[in-house]
CSV table of C-alpha atoms and ligand atoms in Angstrom, one decimal:
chain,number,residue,atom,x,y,z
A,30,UNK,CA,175.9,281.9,118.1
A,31,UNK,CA,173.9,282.3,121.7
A,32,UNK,CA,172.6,285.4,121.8
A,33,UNK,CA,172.4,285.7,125.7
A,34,UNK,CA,174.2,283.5,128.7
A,35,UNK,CA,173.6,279.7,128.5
A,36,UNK,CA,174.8,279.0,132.0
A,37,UNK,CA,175.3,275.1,132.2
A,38,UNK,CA,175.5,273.5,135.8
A,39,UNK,CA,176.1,270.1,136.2
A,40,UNK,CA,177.5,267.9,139.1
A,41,UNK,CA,176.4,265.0,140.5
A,42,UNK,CA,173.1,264.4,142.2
A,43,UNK,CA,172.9,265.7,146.0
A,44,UNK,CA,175.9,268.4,145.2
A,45,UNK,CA,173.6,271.1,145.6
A,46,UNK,CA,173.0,272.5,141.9
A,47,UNK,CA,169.3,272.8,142.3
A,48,UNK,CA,169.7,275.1,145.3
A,49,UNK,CA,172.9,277.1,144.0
A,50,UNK,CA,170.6,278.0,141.0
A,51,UNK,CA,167.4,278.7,142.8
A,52,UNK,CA,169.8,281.4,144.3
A,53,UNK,CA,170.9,282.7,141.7
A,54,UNK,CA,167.8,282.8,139.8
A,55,UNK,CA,166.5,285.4,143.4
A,56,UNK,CA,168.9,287.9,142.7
A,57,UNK,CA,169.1,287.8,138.7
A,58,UNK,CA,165.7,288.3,137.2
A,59,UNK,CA,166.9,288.4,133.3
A,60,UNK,CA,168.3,284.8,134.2
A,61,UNK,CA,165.4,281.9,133.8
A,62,UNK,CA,165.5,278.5,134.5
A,63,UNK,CA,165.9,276.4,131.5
A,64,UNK,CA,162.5,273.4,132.4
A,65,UNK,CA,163.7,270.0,130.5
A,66,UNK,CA,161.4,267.3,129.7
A,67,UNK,CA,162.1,264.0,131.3
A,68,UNK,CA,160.5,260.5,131.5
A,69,UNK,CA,160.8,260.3,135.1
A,70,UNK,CA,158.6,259.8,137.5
A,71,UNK,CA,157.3,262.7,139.1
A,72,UNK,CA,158.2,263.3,143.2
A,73,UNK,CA,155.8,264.2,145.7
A,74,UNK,CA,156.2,268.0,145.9
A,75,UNK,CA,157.4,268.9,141.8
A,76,UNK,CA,154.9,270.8,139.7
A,77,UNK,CA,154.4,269.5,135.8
A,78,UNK,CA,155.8,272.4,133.8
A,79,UNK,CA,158.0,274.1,137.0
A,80,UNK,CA,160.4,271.2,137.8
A,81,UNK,CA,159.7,269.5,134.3
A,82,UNK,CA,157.8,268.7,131.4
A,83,UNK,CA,156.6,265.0,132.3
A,84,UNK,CA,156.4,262.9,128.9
A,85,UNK,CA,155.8,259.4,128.8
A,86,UNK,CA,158.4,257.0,126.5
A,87,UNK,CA,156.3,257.7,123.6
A,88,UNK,CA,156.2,261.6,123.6
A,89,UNK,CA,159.9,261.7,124.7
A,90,UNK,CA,161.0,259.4,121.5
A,91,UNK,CA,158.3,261.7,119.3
A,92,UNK,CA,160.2,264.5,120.2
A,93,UNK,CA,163.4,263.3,120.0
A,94,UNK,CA,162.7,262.3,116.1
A,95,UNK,CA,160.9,265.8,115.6
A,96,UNK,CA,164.8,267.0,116.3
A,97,UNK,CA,162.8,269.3,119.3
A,98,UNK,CA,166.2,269.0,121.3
A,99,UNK,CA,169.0,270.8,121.6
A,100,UNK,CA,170.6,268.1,123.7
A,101,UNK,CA,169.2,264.8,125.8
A,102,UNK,CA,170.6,262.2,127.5
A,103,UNK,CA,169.6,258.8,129.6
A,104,UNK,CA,170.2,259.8,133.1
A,105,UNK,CA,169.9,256.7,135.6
A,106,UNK,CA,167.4,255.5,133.2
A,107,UNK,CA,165.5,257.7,132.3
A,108,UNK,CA,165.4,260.2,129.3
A,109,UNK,CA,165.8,264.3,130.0
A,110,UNK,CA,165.9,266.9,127.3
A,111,UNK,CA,166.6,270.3,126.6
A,112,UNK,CA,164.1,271.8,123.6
A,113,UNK,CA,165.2,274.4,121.5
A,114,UNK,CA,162.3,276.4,121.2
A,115,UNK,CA,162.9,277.2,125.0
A,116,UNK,CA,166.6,278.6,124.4
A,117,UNK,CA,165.1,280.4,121.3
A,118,UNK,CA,161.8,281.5,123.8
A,119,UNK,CA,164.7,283.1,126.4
A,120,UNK,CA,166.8,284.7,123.5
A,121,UNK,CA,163.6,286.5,122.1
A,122,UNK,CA,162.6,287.7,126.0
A,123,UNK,CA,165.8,289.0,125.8
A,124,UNK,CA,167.0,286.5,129.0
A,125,UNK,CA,169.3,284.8,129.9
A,126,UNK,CA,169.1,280.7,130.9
A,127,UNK,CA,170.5,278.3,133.4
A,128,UNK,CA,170.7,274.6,132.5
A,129,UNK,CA,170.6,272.0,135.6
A,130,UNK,CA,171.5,269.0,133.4
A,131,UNK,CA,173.8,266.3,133.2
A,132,UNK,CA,177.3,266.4,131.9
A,133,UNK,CA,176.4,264.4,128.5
A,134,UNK,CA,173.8,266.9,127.9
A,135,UNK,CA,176.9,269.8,128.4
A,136,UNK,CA,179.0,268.3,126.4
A,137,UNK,CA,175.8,268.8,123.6
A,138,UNK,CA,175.1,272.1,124.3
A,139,UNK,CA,179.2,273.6,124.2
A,140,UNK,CA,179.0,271.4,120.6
A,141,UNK,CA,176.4,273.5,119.5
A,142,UNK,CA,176.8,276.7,121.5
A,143,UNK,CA,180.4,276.8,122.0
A,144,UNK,CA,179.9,280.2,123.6
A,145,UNK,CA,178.0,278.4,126.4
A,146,UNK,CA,179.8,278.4,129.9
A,147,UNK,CA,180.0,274.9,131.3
A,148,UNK,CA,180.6,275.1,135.3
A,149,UNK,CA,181.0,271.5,137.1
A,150,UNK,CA,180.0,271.7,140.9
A,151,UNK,CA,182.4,269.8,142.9
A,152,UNK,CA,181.3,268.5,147.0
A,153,UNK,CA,184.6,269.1,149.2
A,154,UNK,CA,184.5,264.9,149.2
A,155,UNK,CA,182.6,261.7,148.7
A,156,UNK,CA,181.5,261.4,152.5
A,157,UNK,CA,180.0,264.8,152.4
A,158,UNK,CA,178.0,263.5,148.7
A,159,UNK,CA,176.6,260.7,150.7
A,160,UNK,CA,175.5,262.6,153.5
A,161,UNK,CA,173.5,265.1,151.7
A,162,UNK,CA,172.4,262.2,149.2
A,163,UNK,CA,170.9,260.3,152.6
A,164,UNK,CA,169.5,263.1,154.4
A,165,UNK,CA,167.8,264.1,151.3
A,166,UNK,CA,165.4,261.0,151.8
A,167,UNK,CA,163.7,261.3,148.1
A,168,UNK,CA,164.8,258.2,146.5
A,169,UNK,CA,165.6,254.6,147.5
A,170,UNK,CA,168.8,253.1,148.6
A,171,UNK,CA,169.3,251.4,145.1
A,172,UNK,CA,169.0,255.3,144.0
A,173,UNK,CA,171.6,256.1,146.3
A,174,UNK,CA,174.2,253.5,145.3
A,175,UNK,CA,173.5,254.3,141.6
A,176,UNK,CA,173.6,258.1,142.2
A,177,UNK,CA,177.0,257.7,144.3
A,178,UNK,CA,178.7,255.3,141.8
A,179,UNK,CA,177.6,257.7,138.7
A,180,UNK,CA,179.1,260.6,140.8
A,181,UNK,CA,182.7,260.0,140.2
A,182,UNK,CA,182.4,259.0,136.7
A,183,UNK,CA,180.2,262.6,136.6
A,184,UNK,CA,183.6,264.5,138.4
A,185,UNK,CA,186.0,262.7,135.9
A,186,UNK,CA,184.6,264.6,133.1
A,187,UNK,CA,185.9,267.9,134.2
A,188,UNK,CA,187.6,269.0,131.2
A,189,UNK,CA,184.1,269.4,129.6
A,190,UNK,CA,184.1,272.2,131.8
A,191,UNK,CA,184.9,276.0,131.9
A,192,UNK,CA,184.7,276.4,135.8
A,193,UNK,CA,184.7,274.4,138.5
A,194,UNK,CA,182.9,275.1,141.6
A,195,UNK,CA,183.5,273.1,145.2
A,196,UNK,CA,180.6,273.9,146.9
A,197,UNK,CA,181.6,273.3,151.1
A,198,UNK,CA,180.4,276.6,151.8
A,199,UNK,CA,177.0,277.0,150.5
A,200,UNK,CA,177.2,281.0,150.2
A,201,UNK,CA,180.6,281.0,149.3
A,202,UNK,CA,179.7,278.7,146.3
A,203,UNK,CA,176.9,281.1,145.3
A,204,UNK,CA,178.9,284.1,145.5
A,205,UNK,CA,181.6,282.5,142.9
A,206,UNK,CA,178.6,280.9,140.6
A,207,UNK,CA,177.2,284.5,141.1
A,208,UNK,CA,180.8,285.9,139.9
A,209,UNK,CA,181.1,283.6,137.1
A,210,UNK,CA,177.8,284.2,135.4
A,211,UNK,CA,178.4,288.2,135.9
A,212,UNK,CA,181.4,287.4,133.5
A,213,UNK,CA,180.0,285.6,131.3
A,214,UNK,CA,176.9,287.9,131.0
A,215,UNK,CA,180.4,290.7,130.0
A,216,UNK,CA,182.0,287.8,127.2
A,217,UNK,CA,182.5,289.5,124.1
A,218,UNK,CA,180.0,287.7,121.6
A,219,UNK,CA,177.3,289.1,123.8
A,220,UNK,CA,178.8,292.7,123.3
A,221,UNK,CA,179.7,292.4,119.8
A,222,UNK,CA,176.2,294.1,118.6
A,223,UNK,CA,176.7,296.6,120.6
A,224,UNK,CA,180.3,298.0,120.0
A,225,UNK,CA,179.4,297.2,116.6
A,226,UNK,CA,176.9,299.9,116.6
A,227,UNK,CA,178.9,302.6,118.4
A,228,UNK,CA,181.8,301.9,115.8
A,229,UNK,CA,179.3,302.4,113.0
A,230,UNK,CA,178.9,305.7,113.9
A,231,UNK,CA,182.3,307.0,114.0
A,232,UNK,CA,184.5,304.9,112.0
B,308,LIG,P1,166.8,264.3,138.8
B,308,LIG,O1,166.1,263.1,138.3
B,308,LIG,O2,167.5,264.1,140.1
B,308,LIG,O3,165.9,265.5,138.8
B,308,LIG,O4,167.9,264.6,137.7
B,308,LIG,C1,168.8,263.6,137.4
B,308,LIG,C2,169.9,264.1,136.6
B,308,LIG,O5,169.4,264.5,135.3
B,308,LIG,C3,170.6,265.4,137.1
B,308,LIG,O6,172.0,265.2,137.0
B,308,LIG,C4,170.1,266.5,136.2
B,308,LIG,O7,171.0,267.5,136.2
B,308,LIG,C5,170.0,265.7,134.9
B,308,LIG,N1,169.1,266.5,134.0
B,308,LIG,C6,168.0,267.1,134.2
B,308,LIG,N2,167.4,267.7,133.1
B,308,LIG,C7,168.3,267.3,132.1
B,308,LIG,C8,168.3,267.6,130.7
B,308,LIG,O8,167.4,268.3,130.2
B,308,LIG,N3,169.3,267.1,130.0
B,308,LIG,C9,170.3,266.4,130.6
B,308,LIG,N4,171.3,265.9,129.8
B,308,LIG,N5,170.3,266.1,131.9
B,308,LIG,C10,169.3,266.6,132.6
């Protein structure tokens, strides 16, 4: 059973997840990003340890037989992962976490933590995808193509998901991520303990 909010956002690349998080992450301090190893090559401006764990192959596929995940996935060919010991970290601190990971690696996490809320950010259409995807600039068109095609397989997977999010409006789509993860933080598992205890007392 999670013992805070597992906040899973996925949607497909240049939809905007990394900046609706980083937004909520400002105005939430019990909520921490959830860092992921990956395989991937590092981009210019990410930090090792902020953006991700870099691993090569062989640390990734040690891991992965050490049963260090709670979920991974091949993403565009390369490996990501979520380790446990970082959900279990954020539980101990008492936080909260937000996942930025694909929509194999959700469908992992609600097996294990069915309590987990899944939400699926949607862009208002296709052409507005492959605008941002462009104008973004960080990877090559062969990225691009593969990133677009993967993006309505990614959408198709929408009952995986609790919530869907369109994000046209960039404040409009934090104030309803915002919304959702104030419920969730208010779902009963997570207030069990709680009215548990004041029962005790009197009944
Ligand atoms: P990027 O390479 O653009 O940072 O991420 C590519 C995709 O991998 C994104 O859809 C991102 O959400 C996903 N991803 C990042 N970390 C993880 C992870 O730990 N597990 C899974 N399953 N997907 C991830």
């Amino acid at each position: 059973m999670a013992k805070g909010v597992l906040l899973i956002v996925c949607g497909p690349s240049g939809v905007g997840k990394t900046s609706l998080c980083d937004a909520l992450l400002e105005s939430h301090p019990r909520l921490t990003m959830s860092v992921s190893y990956t395989t991937r090559e590092r981009r210019g401006d990410e930090i090792d340890g902020v953006a991700y764990h870099f691993v090569d192959d062989a640390e990734f596929a040690r891991m992965r037989e050490a049963k260090k995940f709670a979920e991974w996935a091949e993403v565009h060919g390369n490996c990501y992962g979520t380790s446990t010991e970082v959900i279990e970290g954020a539980w101990h601190e008492g936080n909260d976490l937000i996942f930025d990971i694909d929509y194999q690696g959700a469908r992992q996490l609600k097996e294990r933590y069915p309590n987990a809320t899944a939400v699926l950010v949607a862009p208002p259409d296709f052409e507005t995808l492959e605008q941002r995807l462009r104008s973004r600039a960080t990877d090559s068109e062969d990225d691009i193509e593969i990133r677009l095609a993967a993006a309505r397989y990614e959408l198709s997977q929408y009952p995986l998901f609790d919530f869907v999010v369109e994000n046209a409006d960039f404040d409009r789509a934090v104030e309803v991520l915002e919304s959702i993860y104030v419920a969730s933080r208010h779902t009963r598992h997570l207030k069990m303990e709680w009215l548990d205890t004041m029962l005790g007392g009197t009944s």
